[in-house]
Structure formats: C-alpha cells, structure tokens
Tab-separated table of C-alpha atoms and ligand atoms in Angstrom:
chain	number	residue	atom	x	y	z
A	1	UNK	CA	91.713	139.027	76.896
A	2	UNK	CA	89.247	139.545	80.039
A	3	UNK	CA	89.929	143.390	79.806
A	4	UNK	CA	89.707	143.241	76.203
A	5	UNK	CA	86.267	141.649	75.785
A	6	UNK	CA	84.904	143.621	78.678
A	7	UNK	CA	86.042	147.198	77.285
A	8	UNK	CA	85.009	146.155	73.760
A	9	UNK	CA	80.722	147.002	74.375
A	10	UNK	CA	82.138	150.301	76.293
A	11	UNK	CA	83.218	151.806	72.877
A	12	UNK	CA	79.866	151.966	70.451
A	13	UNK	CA	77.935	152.883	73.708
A	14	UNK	CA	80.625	155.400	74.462
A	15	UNK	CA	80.056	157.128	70.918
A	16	UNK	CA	76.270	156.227	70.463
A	17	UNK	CA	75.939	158.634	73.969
A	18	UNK	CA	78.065	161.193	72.413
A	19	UNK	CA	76.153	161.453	69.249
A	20	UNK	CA	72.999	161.756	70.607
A	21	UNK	CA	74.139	164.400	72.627
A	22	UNK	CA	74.841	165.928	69.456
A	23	UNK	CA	72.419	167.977	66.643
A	24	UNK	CA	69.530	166.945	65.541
A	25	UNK	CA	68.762	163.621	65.112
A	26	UNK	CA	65.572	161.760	63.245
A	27	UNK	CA	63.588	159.144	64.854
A	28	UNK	CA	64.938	156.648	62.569
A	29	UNK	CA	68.490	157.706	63.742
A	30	UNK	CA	67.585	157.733	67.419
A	31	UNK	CA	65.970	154.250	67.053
A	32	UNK	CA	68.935	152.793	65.541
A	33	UNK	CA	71.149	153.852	67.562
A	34	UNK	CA	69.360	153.394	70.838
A	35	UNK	CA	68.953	149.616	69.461
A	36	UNK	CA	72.649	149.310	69.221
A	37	UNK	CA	73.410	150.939	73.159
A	38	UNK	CA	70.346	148.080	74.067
A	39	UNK	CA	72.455	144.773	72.296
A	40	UNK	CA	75.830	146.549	74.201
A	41	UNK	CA	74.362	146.644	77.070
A	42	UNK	CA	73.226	143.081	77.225
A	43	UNK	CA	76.069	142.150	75.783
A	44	UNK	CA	77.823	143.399	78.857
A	45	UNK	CA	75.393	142.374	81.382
A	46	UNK	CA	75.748	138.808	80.356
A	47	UNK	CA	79.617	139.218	81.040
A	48	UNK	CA	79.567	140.422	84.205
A	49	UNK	CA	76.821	138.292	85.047
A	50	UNK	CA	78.492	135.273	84.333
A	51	UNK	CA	81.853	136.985	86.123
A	52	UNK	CA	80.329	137.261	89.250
A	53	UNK	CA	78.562	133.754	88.649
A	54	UNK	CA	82.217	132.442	88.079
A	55	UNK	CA	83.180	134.120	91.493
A	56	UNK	CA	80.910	131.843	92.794
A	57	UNK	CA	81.175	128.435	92.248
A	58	UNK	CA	85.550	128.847	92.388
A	59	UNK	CA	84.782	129.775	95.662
A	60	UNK	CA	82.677	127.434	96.890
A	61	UNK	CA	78.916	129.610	97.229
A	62	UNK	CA	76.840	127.899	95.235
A	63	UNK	CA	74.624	125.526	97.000
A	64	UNK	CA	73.876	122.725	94.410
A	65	UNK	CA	70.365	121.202	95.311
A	66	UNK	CA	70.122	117.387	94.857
A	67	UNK	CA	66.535	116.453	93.371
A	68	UNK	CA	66.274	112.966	91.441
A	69	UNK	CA	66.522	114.151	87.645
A	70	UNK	CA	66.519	112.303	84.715
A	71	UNK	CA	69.714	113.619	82.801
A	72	UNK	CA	67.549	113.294	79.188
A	73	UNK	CA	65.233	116.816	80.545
A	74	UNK	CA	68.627	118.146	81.241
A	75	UNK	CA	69.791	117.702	77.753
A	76	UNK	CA	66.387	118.533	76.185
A	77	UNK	CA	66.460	121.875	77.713
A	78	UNK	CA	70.164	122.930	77.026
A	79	UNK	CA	69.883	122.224	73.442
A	80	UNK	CA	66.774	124.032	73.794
A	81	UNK	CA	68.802	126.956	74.663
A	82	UNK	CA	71.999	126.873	72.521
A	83	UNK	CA	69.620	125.979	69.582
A	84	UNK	CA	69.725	129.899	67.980
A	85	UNK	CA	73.104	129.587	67.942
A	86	UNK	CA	73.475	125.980	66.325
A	87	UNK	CA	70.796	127.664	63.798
A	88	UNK	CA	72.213	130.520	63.023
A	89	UNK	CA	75.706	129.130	62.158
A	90	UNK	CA	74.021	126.227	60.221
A	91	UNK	CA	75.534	123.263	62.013
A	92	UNK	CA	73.641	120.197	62.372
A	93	UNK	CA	72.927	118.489	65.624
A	94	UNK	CA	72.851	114.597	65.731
A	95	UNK	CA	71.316	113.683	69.006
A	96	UNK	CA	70.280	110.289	70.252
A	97	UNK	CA	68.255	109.924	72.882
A	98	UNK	CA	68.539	106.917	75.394
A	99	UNK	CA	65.780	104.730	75.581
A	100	UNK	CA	65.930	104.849	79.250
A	101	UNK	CA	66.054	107.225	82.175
A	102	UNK	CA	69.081	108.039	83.335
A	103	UNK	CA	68.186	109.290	87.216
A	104	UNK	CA	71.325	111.369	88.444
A	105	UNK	CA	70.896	113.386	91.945
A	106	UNK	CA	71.358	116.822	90.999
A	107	UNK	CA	70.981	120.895	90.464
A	108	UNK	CA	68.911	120.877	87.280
A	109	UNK	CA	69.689	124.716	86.438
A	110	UNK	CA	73.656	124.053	87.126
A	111	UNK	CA	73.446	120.583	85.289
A	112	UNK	CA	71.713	122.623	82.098
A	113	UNK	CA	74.191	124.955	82.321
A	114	UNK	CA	76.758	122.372	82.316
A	115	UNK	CA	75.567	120.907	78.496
A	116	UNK	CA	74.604	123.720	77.487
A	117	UNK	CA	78.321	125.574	78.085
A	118	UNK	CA	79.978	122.461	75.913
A	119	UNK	CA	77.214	122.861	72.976
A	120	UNK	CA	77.731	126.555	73.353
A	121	UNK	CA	81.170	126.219	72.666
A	122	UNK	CA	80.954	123.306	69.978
A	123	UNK	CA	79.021	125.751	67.958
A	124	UNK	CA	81.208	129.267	68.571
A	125	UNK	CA	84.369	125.981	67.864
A	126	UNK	CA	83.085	124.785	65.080
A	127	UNK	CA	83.114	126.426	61.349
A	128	UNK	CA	79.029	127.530	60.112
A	129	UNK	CA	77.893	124.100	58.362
A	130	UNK	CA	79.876	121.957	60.945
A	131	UNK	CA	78.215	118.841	62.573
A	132	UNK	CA	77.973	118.530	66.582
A	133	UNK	CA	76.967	115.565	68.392
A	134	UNK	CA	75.089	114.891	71.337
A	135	UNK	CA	75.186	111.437	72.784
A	136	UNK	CA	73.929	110.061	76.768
A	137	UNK	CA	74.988	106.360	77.574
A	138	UNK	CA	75.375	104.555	80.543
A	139	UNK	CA	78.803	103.136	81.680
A	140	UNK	CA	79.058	101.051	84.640
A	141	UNK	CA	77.789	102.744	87.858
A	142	UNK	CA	77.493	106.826	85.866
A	143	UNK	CA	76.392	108.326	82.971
A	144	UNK	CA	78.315	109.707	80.490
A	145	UNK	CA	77.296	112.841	78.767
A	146	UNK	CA	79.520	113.310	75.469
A	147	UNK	CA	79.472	116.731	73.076
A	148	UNK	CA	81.515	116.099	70.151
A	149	UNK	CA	81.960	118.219	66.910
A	150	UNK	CA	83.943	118.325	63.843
A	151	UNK	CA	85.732	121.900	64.584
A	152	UNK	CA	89.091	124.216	64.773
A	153	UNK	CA	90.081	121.012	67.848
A	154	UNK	CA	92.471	121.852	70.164
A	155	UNK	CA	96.478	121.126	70.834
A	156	UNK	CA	97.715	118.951	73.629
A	157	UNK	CA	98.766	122.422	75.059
A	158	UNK	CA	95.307	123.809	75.688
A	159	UNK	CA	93.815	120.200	76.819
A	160	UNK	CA	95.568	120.652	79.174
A	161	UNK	CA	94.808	123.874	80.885
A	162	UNK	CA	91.646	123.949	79.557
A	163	UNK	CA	89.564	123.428	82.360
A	164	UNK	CA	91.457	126.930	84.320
A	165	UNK	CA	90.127	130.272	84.539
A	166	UNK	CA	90.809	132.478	81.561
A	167	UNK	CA	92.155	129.492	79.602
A	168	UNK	CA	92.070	130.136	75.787
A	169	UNK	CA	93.322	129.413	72.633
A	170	UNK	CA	96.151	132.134	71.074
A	171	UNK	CA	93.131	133.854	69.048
A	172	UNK	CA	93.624	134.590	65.383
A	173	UNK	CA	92.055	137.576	63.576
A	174	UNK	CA	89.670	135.400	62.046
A	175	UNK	CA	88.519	134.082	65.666
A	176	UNK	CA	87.004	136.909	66.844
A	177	UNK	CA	84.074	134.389	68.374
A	178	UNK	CA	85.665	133.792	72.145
A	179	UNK	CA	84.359	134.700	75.592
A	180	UNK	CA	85.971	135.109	78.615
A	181	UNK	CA	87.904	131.911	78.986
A	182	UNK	CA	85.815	131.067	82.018
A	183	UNK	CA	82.864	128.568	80.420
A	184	UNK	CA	85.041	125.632	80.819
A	185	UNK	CA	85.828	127.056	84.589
A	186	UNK	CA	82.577	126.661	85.630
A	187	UNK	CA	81.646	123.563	84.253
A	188	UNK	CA	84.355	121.699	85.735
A	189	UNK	CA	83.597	123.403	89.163
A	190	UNK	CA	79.899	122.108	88.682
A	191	UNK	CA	80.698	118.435	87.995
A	192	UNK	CA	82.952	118.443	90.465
A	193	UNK	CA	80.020	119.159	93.165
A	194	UNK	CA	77.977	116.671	91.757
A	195	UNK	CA	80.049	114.261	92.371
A	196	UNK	CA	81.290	113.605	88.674
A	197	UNK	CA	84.451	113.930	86.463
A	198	UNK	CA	85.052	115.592	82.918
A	199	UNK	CA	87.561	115.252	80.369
A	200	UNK	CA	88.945	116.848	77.151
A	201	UNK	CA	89.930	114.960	73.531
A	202	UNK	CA	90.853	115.789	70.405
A	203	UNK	CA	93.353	115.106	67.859
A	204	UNK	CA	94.258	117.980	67.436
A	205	UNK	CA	93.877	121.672	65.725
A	206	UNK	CA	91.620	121.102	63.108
A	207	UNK	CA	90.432	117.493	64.157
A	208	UNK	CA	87.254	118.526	66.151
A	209	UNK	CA	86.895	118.233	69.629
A	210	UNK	CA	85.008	115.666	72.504
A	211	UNK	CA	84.057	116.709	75.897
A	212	UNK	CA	82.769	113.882	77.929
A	213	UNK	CA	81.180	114.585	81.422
A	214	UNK	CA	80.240	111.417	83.802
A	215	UNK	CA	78.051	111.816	86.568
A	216	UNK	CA	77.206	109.205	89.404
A	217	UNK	CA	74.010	107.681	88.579
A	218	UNK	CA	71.462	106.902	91.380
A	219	UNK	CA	71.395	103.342	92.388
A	220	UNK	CA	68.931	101.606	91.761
A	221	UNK	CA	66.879	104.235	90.148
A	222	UNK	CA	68.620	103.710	86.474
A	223	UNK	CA	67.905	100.757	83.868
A	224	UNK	CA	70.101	98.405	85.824
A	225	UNK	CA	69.361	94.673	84.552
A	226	UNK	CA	67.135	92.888	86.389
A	227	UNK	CA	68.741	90.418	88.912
A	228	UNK	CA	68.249	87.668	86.805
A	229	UNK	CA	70.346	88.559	84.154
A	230	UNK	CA	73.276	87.994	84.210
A	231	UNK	CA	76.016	90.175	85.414
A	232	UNK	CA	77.524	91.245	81.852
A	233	UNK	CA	79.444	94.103	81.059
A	234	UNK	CA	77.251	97.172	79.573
A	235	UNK	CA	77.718	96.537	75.475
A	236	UNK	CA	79.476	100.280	75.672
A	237	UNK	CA	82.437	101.758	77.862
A	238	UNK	CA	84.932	100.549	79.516
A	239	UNK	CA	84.111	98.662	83.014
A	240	UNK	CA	85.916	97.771	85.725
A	241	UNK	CA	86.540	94.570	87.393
A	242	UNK	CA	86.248	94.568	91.517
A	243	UNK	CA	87.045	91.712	93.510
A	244	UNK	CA	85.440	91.966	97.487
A	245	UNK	CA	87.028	90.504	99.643
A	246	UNK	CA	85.110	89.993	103.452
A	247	UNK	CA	85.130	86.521	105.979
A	248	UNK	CA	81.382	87.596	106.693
A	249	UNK	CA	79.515	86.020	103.578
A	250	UNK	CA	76.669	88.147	104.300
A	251	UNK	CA	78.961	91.294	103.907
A	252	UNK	CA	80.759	89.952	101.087
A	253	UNK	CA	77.643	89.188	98.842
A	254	UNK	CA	75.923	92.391	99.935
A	255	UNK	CA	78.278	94.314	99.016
A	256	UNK	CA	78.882	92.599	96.142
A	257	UNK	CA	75.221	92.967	94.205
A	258	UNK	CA	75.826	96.492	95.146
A	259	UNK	CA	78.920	96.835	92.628
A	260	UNK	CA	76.939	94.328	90.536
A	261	UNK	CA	73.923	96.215	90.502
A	262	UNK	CA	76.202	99.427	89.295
A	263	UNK	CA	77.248	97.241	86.044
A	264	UNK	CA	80.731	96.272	87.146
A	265	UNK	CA	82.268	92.696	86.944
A	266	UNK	CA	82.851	91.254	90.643
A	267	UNK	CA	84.274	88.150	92.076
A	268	UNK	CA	83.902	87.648	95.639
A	269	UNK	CA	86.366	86.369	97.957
A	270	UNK	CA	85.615	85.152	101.576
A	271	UNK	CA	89.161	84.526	102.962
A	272	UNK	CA	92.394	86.788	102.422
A	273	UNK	CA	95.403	83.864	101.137
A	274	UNK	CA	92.550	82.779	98.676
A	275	UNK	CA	92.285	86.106	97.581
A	276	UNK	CA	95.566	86.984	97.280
A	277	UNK	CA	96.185	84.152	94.639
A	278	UNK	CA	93.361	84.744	92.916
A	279	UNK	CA	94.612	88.332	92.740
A	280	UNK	CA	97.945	87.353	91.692
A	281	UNK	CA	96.490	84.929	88.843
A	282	UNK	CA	93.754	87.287	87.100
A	283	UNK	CA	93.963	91.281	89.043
A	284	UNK	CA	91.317	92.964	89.188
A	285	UNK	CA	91.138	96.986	89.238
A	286	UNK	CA	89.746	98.180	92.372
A	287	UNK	CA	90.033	96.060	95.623
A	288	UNK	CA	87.525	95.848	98.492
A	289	UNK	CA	89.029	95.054	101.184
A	290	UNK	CA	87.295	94.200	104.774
A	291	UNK	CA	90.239	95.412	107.572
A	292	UNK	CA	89.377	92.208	110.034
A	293	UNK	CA	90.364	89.100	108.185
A	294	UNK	CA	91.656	86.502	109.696
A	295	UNK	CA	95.497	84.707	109.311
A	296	UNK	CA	96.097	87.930	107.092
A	297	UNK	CA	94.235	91.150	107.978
A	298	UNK	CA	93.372	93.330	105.372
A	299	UNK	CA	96.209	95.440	106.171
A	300	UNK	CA	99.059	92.883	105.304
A	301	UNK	CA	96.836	91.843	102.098
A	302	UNK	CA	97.009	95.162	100.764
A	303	UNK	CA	100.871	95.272	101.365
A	304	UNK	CA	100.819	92.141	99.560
A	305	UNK	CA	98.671	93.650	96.321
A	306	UNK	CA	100.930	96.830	96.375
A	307	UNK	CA	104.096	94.568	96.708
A	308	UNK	CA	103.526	92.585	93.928
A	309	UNK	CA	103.902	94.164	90.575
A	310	UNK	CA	100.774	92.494	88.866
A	311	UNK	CA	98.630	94.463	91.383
A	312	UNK	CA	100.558	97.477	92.198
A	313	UNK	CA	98.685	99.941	90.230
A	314	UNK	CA	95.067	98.497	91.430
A	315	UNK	CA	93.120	100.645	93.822
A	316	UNK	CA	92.466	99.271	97.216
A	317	UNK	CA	89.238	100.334	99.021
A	318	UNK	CA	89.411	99.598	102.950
A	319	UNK	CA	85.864	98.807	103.887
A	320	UNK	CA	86.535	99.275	107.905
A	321	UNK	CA	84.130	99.538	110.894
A	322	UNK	CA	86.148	102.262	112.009
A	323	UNK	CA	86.422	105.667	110.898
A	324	UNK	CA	88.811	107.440	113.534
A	325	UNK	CA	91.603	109.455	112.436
A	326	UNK	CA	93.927	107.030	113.423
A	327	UNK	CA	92.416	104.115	111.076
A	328	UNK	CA	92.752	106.041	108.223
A	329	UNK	CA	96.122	106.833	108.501
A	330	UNK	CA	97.524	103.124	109.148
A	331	UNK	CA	95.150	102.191	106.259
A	332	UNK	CA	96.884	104.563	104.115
A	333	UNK	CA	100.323	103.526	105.302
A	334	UNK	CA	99.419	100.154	104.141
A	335	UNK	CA	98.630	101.226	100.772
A	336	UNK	CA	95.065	101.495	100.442
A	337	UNK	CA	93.686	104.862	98.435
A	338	UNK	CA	90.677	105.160	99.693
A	339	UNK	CA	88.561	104.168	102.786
A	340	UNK	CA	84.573	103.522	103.513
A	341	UNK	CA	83.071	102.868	106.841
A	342	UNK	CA	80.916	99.725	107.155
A	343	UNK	CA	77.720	100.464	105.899
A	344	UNK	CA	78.939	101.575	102.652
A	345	UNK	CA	76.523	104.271	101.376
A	346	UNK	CA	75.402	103.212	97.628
A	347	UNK	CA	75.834	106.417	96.547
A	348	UNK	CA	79.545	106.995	97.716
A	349	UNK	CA	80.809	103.668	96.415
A	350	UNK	CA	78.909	104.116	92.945
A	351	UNK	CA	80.252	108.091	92.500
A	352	UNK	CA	83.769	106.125	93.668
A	353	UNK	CA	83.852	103.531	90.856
A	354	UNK	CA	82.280	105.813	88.309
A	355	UNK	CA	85.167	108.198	88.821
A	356	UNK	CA	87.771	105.295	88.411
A	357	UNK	CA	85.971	103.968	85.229
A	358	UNK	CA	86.523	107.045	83.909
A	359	UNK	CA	89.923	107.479	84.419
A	360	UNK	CA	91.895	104.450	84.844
A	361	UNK	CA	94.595	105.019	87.109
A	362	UNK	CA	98.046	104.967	85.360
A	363	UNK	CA	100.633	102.524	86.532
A	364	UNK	CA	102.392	105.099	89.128
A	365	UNK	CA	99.860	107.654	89.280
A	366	UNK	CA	99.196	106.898	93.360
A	367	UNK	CA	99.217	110.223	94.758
B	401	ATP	N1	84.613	122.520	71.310
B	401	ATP	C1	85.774	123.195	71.293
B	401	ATP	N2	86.574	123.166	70.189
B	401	ATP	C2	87.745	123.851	70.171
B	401	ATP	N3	88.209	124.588	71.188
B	401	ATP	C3	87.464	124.657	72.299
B	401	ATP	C4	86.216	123.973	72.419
B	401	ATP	N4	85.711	124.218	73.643
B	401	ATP	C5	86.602	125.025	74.261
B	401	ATP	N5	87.648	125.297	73.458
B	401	ATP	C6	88.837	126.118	73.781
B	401	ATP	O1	88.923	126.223	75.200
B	401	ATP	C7	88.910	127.614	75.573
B	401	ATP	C8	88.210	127.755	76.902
B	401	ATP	O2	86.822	127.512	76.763
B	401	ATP	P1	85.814	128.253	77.728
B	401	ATP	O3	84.440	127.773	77.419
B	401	ATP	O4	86.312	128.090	79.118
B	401	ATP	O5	85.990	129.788	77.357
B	401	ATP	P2	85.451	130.617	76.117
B	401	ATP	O6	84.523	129.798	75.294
B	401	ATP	O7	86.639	131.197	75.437
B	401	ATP	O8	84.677	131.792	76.833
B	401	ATP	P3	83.312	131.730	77.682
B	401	ATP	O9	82.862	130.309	77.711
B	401	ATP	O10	83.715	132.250	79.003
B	401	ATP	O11	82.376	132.612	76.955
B	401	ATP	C9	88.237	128.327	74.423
B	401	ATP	O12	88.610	129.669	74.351
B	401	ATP	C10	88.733	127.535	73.221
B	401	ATP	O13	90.037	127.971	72.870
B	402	MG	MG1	82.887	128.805	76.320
C-alpha cells in the first residue's frame, strides 16, 4: 500500500514532464498542466513529510513541550483545519463545547495534530452527507476527547491493530480515499508522551466508528468542585473508587483530597486489619497502600487483597518512602502493580488513575 500511494503522484508528473518536452504547446496547455505537476508535487511532499514525521515520534525524537493548555483551543484549531475537508464531503459536525477549561500540560502543535488526525479520518471514513461528532468531557482525574461518526466502522480485526504502522482496512475499489496507514501511528505515539491513553469502538463495518483519547488533566487547574461540595461522582464516565490506606492521619487525608480533588470516590483507612475488612465487605478498585503499617505491613495486606478473590483483580499502589531497586522488587513480589515514593507528585498519581478509569483492568489481566 505504502509503495503504492507513494508511486501513484510519480505517474501524471512522469507524463506531464514528457509532454512538455514535446511540440508545441499553448499557454493554456502549459498552465494546466504545470497546475497538475504543482497538486502532485504537494501531494507527495505531504507524504514524505509526514513519513519522516512518523520516523520520529516511533523512535522516540520528538521532544513534546509541556505548556498549561486548555484542550478547548486545541479542538478549536483542529477542526479549524480538517474543516475543507468536512465541507467538501458535506458532513455535518456536531460539536459541544465544555463550559469549562479543561487545562492539560501539553505540546499544543502535537495535541492539534492528535484531533485533527481522528476528524481527518472520520471525514475520509465516513460517506459525503455523513454526521461526525466532536465531544470534550471530564472524567475523574482526565479529559476525554471523543470523535465519533456514522461511517464504513471497522471489524474487531482492524480494532485491533489499528493503532500499528501501516495498519489498514482490505481497500475496495470504491475506497480509493486511504493514506499511508500511519495517522493512527502517530497519534497513539503522541498520547502516549503526554501521558494519556486512546481507544478504538465500533460495532462494526458499517456501524460508524468512536475514537476516544484521555489525557491527564492538571490538578487543580480544571473545574474541580469546590471543597465544599461534596465528593460526588462526575454526572458522566465511569469513576473509580480508591480506598488509602496510611497509620499517619495526616498522610492518609492528604493524600486522600488529592484523589478527591481528581473526582474519584475515596474512603480512608488509618489501620491495615480495619482495612482489610472493609476491603473484603465493599472492594474498591485501586488500593493505596502505605508500606509501614503496623501489626500488618503493607506488604502482607496486599498478599491479603490479591489472596482473596473479591479483591484479586484491584490494583494496589505502594505509596513507600523508599525508592531503591530493591523496594520495588519485594513490593512487586507482594503483588502490588505499581509503586510511588512518598511525596506523591499530583501529576503522576492523577495521569495513574486517569489511565485506570479508562481501562478497567480485566479480572486476570495483571501483567
Ligand atoms: N473513523 C474511521 N472509520 C473507519 N475506519 C477507520 C477510521 N479511522 C481509521 N480507520 C481505519 O484505520 C486505518 C488506519 O488509519 P490511519 O489514520 O492510521 O491511516 P490512514 O487513514 O489509512 O492513512 P494516513 O492517516 O496515514 O493518511 C484506516 O486505513 C482505516 O481502515
Ligand atoms: Mg488517517
């Protein structure tokens, strides 16, 4: 396909050069045809531009700069560019702004880019007349960017493998409208460096298609409720519920408004056997677990979680003042999935339970 797509500009510039090389032409003719080597050509450029931009970010050269940026500019400006392209296929784009900003830390050129490769391909997807959505929301501690649209969809099989270099659809004669398979590529690359998490749906061929893309939001910076609301679940999205566990009340609370303040339920425990039944009688989804408890430490409480089948599947979060080597791996031995040193940084604990929001670990998915 690759070779295909890039040879394909080579042939009308290939016979344009010949036939000017040829007789006597008019202006008229020269225009014309000088015109067409002009749209090849850019054609072309864009393709190897966006090659070598592909080379890139899969290997890691793209430095992603991390301003403060409210993700509605971001999707302003990519719908400003796919717009011709919406237009000229006559779809119409429902978009619905949120009321509030939405402050993500982030690369606004590789964010744009981001949206604008998933409208981009809603509209090439998506038979002239079709209707593509835009929608921003906040869930829990991200926000969740979602491009929908009512077009050809796509099978289980390409789901899958969507998100690979060069992955397409078989193409059909009358779907001459495809790229280079790499769009998709890129913009999982991107996410990934900003600390987010994308995913594909549809029903289906002919069912349309949803791309949703969550990005860690910046604490504190977003339209968090005010502390003296209560701590309810945001009206949209799934949340999580996180139970802390720490023998230092001032750690446990702390810590606590932090995953409060990101829009997840908490319940805060402040010794380990309390914990543990409260654990067995209503589990939670993601465990934070402070290593020196006393009677049991948090090591033989997480044994205890992943030993019993109502909390095997949670994910336990060691919340250690130690980092070395050597903590980490008994930590892991013990069960846990993931571990923070003591302070934990707002922004790694939010971009942590934004990621698990999105995708809710399976029961036996522990890698
Ligand atoms: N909204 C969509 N609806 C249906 N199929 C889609 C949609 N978005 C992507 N696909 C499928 O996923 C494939 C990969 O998409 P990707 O954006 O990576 O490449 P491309 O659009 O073919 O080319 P490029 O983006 O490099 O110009 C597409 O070829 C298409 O088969
Ligand atoms: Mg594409």
């Amino acid at each position: 396909m690759l070779a295909h797509e890039l040879r394909n500009p080579l042939a009308p510039i290939m016979v344009a050069a010949e036939l000017l090389g040829t007789g006597v032409h008019d202006a008229e003719w020269v225009q014309r045809t000088g015109a067409v080597i002009l749209r090849q050509v850019r054609h072309l450029t864009g393709m190897v531009d966006d090659l070598l931009d592909v080379s890139r970010v899969t290997r890691g050269l793209v430095l992603i700069e991390h301003e403060m940026i409210d993700l509605r500019t971001i999707l302003a400006q990519a719908v400003e560019q796919v717009n011709p392209l919406i237009e000229t296929r006559r779809h119409r784009l429902e978009y619905t702004a949120h009321d509030a900003p939405l402050i993500v830390s982030g690369d606004t050129k590789r964010l744009v880019q981001v949206v604008a490769n998933l409208l981009n391909n809603a509209a090439k997807y998506t038979p002239p007349g079709g209707l593509l959505r835009l929608e921003i929301r906040r869930v829990g501690s991200c926000a969740e960017v979602a491009v929908s649209d009512n077009g050809i969809g796509m099978s289980r099989e390409l789901i899958a493998r969507a998100f690979e270099l060069f992955a397409q659809a078989e193409r059909t004669a009358d779907r001459a409208r495809g790229g280079l398979g790499i769009g998709l590529a890129v913009v999982k690359r991107l996410v990934d460096l900003h600390g987010g998490s994308i995913a594909a749906h549809s029903e289906g061929p002919g069912q349309g298609s949803r791309f949703t893309v969550r990005l860690p939001l910046v604490a504190g910076m977003d339209d968090a409720p005010p502390e003296d609301a209560p701590a309810k679940a945001p009206a949209d999205g799934p949340v999580l519920d996180v139970m802390v566990v720490d023998d230092n009340h001032d750690a446990a609370e702390m810590l606590s408004m932090m995953v409060e303040s990101f829009g997840y339920r908490v319940r805060t425990e402040f010794d380990s056997n309390a914990a543990l039944g409260a654990a067995l009688a209503s589990p939670a989804d993601v465990y934070l677990l402070d290593i020196g408890l006393p009677e049991l430490d948090g090591y033989e409480l997480a044994r205890r979680l992943r030993a019993a089948p109502e909390t095997a599947h949670a994910t336990l979060v060691a919340v250690t003042g130690y980092g070395r080597e050597q903590d980490r791996r008994t930590a892991r031995e013990a069960g846990f999935d993931f571990h923070f040193v003591k302070p934990v940084a707002p922004a790694a604990l939010a971009a942590l339970l934004c990621d698990l929001a999105q995708a809710p670990r399976q029961p036996g998915s522990r890698g």
